[in-house]
Tab-separated table of C-alpha atoms and ligand atoms in Angstrom:
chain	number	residue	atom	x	y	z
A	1	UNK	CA	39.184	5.625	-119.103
A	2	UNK	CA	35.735	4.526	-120.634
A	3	UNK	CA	36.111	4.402	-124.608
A	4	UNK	CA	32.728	6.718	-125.814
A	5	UNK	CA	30.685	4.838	-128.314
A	6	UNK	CA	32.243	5.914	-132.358
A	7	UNK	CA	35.530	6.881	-130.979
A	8	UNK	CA	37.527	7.605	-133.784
A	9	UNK	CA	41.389	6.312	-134.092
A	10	UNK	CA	42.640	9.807	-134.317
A	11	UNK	CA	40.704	10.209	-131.043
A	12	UNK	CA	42.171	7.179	-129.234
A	13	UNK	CA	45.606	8.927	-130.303
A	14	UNK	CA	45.187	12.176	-128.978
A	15	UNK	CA	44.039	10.803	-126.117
A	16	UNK	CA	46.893	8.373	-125.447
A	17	UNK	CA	48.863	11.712	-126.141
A	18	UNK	CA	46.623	13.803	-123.628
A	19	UNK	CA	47.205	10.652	-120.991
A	20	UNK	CA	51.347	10.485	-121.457
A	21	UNK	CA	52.449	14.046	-120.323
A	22	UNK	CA	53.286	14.969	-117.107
A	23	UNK	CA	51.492	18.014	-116.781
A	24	UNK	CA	53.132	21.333	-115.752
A	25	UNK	CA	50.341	23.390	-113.548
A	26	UNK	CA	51.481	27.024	-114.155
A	27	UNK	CA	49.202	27.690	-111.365
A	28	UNK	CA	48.033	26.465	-108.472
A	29	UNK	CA	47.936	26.283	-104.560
A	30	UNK	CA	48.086	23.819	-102.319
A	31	UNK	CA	46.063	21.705	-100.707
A	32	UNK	CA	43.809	21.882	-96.697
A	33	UNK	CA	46.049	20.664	-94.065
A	34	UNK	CA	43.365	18.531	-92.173
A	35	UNK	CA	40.116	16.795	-93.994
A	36	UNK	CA	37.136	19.289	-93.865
A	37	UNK	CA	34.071	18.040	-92.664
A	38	UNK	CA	31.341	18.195	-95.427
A	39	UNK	CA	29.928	22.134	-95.431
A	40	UNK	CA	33.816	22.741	-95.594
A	41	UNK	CA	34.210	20.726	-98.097
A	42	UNK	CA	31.199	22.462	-100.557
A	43	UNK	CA	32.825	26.084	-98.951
A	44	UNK	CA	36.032	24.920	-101.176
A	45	UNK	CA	33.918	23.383	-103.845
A	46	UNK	CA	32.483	26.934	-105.005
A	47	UNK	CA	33.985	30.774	-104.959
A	48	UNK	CA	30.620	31.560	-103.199
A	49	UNK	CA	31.063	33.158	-99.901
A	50	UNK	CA	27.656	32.607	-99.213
A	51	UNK	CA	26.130	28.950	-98.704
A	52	UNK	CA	22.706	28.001	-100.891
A	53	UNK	CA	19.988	27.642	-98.790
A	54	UNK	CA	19.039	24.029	-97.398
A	55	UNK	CA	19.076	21.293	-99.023
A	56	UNK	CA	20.892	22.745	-101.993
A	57	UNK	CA	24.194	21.472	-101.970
A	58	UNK	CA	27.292	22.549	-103.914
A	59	UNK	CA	27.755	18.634	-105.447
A	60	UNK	CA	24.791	19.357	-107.840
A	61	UNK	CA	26.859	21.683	-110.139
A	62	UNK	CA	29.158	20.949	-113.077
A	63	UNK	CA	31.936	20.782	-110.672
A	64	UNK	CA	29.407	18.306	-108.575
A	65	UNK	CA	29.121	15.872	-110.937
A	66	UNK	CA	32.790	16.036	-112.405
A	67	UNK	CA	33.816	15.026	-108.949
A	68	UNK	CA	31.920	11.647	-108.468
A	69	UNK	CA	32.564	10.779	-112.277
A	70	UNK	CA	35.818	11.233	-111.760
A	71	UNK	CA	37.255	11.412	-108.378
A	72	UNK	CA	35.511	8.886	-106.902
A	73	UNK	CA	37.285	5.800	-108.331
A	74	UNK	CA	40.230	6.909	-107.271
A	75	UNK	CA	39.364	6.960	-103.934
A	76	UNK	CA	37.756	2.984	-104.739
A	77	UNK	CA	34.176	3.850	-104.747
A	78	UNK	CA	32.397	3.247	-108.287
A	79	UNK	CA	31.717	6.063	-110.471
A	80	UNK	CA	29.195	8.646	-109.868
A	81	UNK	CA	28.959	7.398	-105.719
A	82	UNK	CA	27.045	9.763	-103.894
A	83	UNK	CA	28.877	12.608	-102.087
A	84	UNK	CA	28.059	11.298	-98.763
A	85	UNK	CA	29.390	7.825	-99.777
A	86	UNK	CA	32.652	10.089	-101.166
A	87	UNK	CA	33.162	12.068	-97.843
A	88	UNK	CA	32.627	8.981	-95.486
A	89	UNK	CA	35.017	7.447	-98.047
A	90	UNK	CA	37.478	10.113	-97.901
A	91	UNK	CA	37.370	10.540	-94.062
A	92	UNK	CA	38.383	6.726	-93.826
A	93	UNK	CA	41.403	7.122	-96.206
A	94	UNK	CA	42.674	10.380	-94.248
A	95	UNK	CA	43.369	13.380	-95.603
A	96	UNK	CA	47.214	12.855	-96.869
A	97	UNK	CA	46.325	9.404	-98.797
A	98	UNK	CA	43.512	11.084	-100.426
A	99	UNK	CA	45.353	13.728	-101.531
A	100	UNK	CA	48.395	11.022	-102.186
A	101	UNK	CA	46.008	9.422	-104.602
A	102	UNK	CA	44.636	11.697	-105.964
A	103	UNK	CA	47.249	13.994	-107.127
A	104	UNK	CA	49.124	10.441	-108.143
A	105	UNK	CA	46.040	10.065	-110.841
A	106	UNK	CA	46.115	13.639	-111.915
A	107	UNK	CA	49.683	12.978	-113.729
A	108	UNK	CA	50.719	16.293	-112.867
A	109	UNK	CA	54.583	16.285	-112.994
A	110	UNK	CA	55.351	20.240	-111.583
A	111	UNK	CA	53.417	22.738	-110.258
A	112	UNK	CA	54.610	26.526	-109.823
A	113	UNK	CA	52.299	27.409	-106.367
A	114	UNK	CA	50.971	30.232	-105.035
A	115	UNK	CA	51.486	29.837	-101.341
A	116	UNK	CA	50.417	33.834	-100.735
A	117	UNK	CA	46.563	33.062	-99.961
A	118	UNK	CA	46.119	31.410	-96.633
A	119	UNK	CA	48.870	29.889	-96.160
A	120	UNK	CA	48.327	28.963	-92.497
A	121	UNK	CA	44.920	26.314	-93.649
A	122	UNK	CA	47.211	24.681	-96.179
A	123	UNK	CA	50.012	22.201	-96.475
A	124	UNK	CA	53.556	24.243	-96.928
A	125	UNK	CA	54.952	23.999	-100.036
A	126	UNK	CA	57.417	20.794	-99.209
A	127	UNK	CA	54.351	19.216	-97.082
A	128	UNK	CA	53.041	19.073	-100.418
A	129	UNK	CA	56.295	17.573	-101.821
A	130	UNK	CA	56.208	15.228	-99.389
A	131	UNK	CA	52.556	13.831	-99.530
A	132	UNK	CA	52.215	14.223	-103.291
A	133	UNK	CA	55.761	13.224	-104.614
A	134	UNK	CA	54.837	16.360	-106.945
A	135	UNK	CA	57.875	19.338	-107.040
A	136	UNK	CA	56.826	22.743	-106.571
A	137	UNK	CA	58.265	25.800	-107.852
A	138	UNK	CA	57.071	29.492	-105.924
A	139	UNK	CA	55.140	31.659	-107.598
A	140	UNK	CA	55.075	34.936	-105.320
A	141	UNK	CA	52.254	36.966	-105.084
A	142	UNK	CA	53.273	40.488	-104.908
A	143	UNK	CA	50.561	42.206	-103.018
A	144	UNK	CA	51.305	39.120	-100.201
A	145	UNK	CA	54.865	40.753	-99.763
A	146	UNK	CA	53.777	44.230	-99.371
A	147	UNK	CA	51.366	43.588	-96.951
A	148	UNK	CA	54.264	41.687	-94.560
A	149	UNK	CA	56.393	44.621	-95.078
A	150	UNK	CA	53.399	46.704	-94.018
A	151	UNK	CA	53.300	45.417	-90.513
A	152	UNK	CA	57.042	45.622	-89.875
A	153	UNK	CA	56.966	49.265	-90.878
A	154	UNK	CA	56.376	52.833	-89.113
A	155	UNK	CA	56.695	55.128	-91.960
A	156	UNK	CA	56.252	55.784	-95.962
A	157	UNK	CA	60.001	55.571	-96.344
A	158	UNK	CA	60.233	52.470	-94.344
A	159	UNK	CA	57.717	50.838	-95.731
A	160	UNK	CA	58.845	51.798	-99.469
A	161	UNK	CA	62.338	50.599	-98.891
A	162	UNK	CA	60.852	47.047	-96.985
A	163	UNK	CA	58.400	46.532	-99.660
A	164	UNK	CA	61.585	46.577	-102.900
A	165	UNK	CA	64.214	44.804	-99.833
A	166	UNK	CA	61.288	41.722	-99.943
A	167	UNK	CA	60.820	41.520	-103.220
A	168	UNK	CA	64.576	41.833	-104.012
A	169	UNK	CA	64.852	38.766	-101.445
A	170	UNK	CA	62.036	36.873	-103.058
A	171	UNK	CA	63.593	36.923	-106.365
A	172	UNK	CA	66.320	34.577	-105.755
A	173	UNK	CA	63.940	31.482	-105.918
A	174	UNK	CA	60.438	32.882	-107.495
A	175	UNK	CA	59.875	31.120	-110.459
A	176	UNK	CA	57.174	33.970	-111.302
A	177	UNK	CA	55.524	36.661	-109.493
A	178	UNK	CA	51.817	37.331	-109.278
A	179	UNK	CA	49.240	39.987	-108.804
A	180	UNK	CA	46.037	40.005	-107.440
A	181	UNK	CA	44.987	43.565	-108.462
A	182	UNK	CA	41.376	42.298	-109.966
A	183	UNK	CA	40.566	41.572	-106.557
A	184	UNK	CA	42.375	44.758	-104.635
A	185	UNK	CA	41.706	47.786	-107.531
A	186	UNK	CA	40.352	45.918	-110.731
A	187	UNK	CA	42.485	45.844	-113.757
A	188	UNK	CA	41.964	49.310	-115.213
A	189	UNK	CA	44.862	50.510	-113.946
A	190	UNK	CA	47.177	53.749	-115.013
A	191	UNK	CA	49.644	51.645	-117.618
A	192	UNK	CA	52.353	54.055	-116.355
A	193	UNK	CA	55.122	53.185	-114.065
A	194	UNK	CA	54.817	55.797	-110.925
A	195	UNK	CA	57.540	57.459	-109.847
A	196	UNK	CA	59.205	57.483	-106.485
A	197	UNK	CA	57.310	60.512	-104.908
A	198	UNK	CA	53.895	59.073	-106.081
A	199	UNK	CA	55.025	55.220	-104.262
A	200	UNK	CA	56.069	57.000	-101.428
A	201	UNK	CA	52.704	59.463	-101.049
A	202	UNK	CA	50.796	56.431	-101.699
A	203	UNK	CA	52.569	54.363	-98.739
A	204	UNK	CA	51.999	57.336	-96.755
A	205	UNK	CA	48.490	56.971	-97.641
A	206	UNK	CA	48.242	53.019	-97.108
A	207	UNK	CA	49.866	53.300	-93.731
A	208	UNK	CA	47.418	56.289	-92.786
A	209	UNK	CA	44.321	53.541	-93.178
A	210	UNK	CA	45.731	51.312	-90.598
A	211	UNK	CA	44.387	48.647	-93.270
A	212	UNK	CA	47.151	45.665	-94.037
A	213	UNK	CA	44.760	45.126	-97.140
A	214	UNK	CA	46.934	46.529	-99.666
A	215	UNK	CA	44.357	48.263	-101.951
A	216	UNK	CA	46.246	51.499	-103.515
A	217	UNK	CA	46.428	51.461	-106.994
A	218	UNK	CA	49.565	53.385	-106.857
A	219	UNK	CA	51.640	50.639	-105.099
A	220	UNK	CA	49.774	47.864	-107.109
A	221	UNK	CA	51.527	49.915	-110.153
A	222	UNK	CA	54.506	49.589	-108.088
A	223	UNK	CA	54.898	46.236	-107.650
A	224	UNK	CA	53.401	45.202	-111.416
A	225	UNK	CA	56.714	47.343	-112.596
A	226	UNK	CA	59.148	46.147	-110.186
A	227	UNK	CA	58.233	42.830	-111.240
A	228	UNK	CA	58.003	43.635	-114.934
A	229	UNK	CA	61.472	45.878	-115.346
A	230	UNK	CA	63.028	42.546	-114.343
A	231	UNK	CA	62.143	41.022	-117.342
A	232	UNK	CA	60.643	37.660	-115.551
A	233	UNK	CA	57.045	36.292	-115.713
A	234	UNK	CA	54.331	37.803	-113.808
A	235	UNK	CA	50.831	36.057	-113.483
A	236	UNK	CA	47.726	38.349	-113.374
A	237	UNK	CA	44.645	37.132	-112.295
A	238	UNK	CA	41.951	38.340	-114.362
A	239	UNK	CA	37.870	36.455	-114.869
A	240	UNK	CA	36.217	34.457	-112.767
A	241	UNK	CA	36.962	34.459	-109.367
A	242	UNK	CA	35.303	34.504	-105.692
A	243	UNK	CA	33.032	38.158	-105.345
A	244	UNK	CA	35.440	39.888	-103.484
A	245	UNK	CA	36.196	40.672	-107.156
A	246	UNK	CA	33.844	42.567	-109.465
A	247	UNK	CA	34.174	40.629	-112.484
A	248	UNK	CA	33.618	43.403	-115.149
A	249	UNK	CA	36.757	45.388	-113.790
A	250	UNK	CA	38.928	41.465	-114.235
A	251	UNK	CA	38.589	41.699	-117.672
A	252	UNK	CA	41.827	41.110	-119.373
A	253	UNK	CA	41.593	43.900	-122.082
A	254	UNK	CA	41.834	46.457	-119.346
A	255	UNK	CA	45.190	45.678	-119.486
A	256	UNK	CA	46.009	46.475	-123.079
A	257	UNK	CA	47.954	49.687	-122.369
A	258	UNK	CA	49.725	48.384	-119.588
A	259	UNK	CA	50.806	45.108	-121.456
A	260	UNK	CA	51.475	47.403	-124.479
A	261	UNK	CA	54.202	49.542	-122.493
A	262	UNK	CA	55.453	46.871	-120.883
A	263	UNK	CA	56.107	45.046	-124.617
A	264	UNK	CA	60.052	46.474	-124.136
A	265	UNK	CA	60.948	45.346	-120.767
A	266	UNK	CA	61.216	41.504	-121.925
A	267	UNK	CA	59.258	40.163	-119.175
A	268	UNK	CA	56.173	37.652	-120.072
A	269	UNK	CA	53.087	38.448	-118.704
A	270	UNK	CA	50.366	35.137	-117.958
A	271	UNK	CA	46.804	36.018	-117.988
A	272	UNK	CA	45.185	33.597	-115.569
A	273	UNK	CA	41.884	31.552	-115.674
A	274	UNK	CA	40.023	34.457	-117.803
A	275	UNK	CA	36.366	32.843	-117.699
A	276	UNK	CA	34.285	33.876	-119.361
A	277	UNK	CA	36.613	36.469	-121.248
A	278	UNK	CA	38.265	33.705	-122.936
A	279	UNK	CA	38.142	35.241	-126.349
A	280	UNK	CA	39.417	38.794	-125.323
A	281	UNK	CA	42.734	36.907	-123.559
A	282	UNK	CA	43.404	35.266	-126.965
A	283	UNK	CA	43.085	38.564	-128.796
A	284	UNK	CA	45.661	39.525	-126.187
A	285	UNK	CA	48.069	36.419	-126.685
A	286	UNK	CA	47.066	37.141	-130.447
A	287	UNK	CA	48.579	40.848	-130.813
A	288	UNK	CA	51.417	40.446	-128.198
A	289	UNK	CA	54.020	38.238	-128.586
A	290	UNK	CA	54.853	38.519	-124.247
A	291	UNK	CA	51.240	37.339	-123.648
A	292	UNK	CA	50.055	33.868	-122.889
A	293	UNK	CA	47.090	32.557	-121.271
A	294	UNK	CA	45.234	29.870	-119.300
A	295	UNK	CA	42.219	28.236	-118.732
A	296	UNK	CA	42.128	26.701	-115.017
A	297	UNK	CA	39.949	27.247	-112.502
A	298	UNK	CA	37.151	27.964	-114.771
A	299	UNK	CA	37.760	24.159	-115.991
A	300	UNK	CA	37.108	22.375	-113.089
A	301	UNK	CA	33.968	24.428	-112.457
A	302	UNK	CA	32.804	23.909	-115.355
A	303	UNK	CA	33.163	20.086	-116.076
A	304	UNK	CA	31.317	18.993	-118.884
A	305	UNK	CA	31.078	22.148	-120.819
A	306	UNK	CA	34.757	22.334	-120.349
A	307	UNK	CA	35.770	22.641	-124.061
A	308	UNK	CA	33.832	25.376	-124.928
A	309	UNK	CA	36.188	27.093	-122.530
A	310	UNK	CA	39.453	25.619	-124.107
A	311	UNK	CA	38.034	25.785	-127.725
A	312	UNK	CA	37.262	29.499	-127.229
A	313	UNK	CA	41.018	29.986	-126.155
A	314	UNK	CA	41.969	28.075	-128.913
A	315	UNK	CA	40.824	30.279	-131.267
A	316	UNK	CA	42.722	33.646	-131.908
A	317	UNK	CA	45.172	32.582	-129.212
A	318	UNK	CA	48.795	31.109	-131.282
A	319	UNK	CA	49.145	28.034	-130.175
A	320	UNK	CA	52.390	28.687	-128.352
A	321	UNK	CA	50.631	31.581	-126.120
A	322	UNK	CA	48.539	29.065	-124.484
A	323	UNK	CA	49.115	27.279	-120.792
A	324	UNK	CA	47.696	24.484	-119.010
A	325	UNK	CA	46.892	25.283	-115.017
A	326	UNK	CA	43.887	24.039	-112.749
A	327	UNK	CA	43.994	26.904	-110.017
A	328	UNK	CA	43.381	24.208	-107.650
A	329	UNK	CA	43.405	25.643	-103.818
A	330	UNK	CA	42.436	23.466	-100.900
A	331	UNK	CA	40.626	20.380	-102.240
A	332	UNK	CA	43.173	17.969	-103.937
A	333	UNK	CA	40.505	16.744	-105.833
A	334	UNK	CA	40.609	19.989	-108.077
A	335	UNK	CA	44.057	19.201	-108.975
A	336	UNK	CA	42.482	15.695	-110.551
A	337	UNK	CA	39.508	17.595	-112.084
A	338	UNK	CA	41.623	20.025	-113.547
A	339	UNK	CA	43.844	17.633	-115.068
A	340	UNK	CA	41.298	14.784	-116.409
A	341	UNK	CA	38.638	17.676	-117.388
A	342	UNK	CA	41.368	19.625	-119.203
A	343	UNK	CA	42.657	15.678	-120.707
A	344	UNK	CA	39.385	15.461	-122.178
A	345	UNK	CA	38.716	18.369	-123.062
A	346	UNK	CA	41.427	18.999	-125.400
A	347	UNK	CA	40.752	15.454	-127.308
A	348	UNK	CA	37.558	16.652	-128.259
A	349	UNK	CA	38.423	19.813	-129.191
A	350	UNK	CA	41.249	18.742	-131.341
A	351	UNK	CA	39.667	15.446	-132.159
A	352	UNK	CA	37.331	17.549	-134.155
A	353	UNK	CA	39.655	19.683	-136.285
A	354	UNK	CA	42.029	16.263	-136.999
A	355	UNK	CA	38.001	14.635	-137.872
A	356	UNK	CA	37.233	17.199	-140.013
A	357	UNK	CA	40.554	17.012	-141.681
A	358	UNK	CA	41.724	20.487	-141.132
A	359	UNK	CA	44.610	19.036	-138.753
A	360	UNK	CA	47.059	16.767	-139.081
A	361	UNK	CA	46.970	14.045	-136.285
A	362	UNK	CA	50.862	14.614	-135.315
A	363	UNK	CA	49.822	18.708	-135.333
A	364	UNK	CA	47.548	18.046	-132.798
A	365	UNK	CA	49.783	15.768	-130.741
A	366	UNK	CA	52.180	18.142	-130.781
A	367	UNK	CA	49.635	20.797	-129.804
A	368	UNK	CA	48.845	18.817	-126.704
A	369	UNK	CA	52.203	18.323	-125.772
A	370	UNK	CA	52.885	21.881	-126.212
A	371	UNK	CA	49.944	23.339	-124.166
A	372	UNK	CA	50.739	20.723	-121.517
A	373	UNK	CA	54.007	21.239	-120.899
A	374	UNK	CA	56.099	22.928	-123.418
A	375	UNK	CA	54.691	26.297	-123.511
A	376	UNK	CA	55.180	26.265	-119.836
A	377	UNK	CA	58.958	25.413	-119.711
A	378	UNK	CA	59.846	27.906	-122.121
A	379	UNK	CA	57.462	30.919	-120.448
A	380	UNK	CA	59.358	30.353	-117.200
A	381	UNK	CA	62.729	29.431	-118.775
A	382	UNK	CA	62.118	25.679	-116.736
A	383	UNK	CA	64.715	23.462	-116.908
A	384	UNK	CA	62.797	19.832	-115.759
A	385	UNK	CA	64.289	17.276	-117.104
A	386	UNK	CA	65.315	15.240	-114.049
A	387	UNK	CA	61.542	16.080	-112.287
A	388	UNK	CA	59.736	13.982	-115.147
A	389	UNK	CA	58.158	10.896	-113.232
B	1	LIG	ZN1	45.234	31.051	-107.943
């Protein structure tokens, strides 16, 4: 990596500490099973649905920009090449030794993946294994198992007793479970556990739309508690997302009550991504001991601005609360972004405290090693001492 021009010692420290860890991505997907051609490529560059109009192209963004600073070398072509020279580039190499490389210069040791968002585009789980070298661990996304017990049943009580089956089934390998409810009923949900006659109108209700889109705030209740009463991690998405979500209901302090009551079942509960409700998450992480938080997905997209993100988390947020992820899905080139973007970020965040001498340098090392792996292993209970490259 290019040294910048008055690069302090302390910084040249932090960032040979930033460079040494094998990242754990608390969260993340994995990657297009065949090379798209380019407008595929800028539909997985953005959470648009809808494509600018001619000749704007998705490359002149943050995330743009990020990706021929820093993906393109990998890939052999010199800094900064332009996107056509990148996809011509990319089509020669293939798909797999893109992704190969590219995931080889992210130094990302462990991911935990969400393989419950379509699944059928991307590389399975040990596909991924197998072209990246890179373990996985599942994360499983709760409304994805309700929604395969909802075709395989006729009835409310059916469906009710398929839906707890699956998830009792699932929990002898997830790592951590997942909800999408910002995206199916926003996050201001009833903090309450329901009880079985409400779950079972509900399903009654659910199966009555003839909609597999599992959108009842009733069941989403039901499957936040059934993950929560058994004390494990659950990951909620909340911020900035694609606009199938409405972004004011994904704000994290919704969940206040509902983190609050769940404070006595032992369970942790990761707040994902966040952007642009950094701040609130870390007031969250602050006053709750079971709360921790992230930063991907928004990091990527926003590349050069990145620590503004990460210094905003790093604010209220104790500095054990906080986890390193990239939310990368599709494009194995997010996985880099997230990892150098996040790299760089955090050496110039805490490059500036150690500067101003209100940190120690071997704080802030241990900071970095903390939000890059440590805080991870101990949220999930990981035991990864053989996976580290
Ligand atoms: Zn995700």
């Amino acid at each position: 990596m290019q040294r910048p021009a008055g690069a302090s010692s302390a910084r040249d420290a932090l960032r040979r500490a930033a460079s040494g860890i094998a990242l754990i991505d608390h969260h993340a997907h994995s990657v297009l099973r065949t090379g798209p051609d380019r407008a595929g490529f800028e539909d997985a560059m953005t959470e648009a649905h809808e494509r600018p109009p001619a000749p704007a192209t998705a490359f002149d963004s943050q995330l743009g920009f990020a990706l021929r600073r820093h993906c393109a070398p990998v890939l052999g072509l010199e800094p900064f090449a332009p996107a056509q020279a990148y996809l011509a580039r990319r089509a020669e190499l293939g798909a797999a030794e893109a992704t190969r490389r590219l995931l080889a210069a992210s130094g990302i040791g462990l991911v935990l993946l969400d393989h419950g968002y379509a699944a059928e585009r991307l590389l399975t789980p040990a596909e991924f294994t197998t072209v990246t070298g890179v373990p996985t661990r599942p994360v499983v996304r709760l409304e994805a198992v309700a929604e395969e017990a909802f075709e395989a049943s006729r009835d409310a009580h059916e469906l009710v007793r398929a839906i707890d089956a699956r998830l009792e089934a699932a929990s002898a390998t997830a790592t951590a479970w997942k909800t999408i409810a910002a995206y199916r009923t926003g996050l201001a949900l009833d903090p309450a556990p329901p009880g079985d006659g409400e779950v079972r109108a509900a399903a009654a209700d659910w199966i009555a739309t003839g909609d597999r889109r599992l959108r009842h705030p009733v069941l989403v209740r039901h499957l936040i508690w059934w993950a929560l009463s058994r004390g494990g991690a659950l990951q909620v998405h909340t911020g900035f997302g694609d606009p199938d979500l409405l972004l004011a209901d994904a704000n994290p302090l919704h969940l206040q009550p509902l983190i609050a009551r769940a404070t006595s079942t032992g369970s942790r509960i990761a707040l994902l991504h966040c952007h642009p409700f950094e701040r609130e998450a870390a007031f969250l992480c602050h006053a709750f001991g079971h709360v921790v938080m992230d930063v991907g997905l928004a990091v990527p997209h926003l590349g050069a601005q990145a620590p503004g993100s990460i210094r905003q988390a790093l604010g209220l947020a104790p500095l054990h609360a906080v986890l390193f992820s990239t939310d990368a899905w599709g494009l194995p080139e997010l996985y880099l972004l997230g990892s150098r973007l996040w790299r760089d970020a955090i050496v110039d965040v805490l490059g500036a405290h150690v500067e101003a001498g209100e940190w120690t340098l071997d704080d802030a090392v241990r900071v970095i090693g903390m939000i890059g792996r440590g805080n991870a292993e101990r949220t999930y209970g990981l035991s990864t001492e053989g996976e580290r490259p």
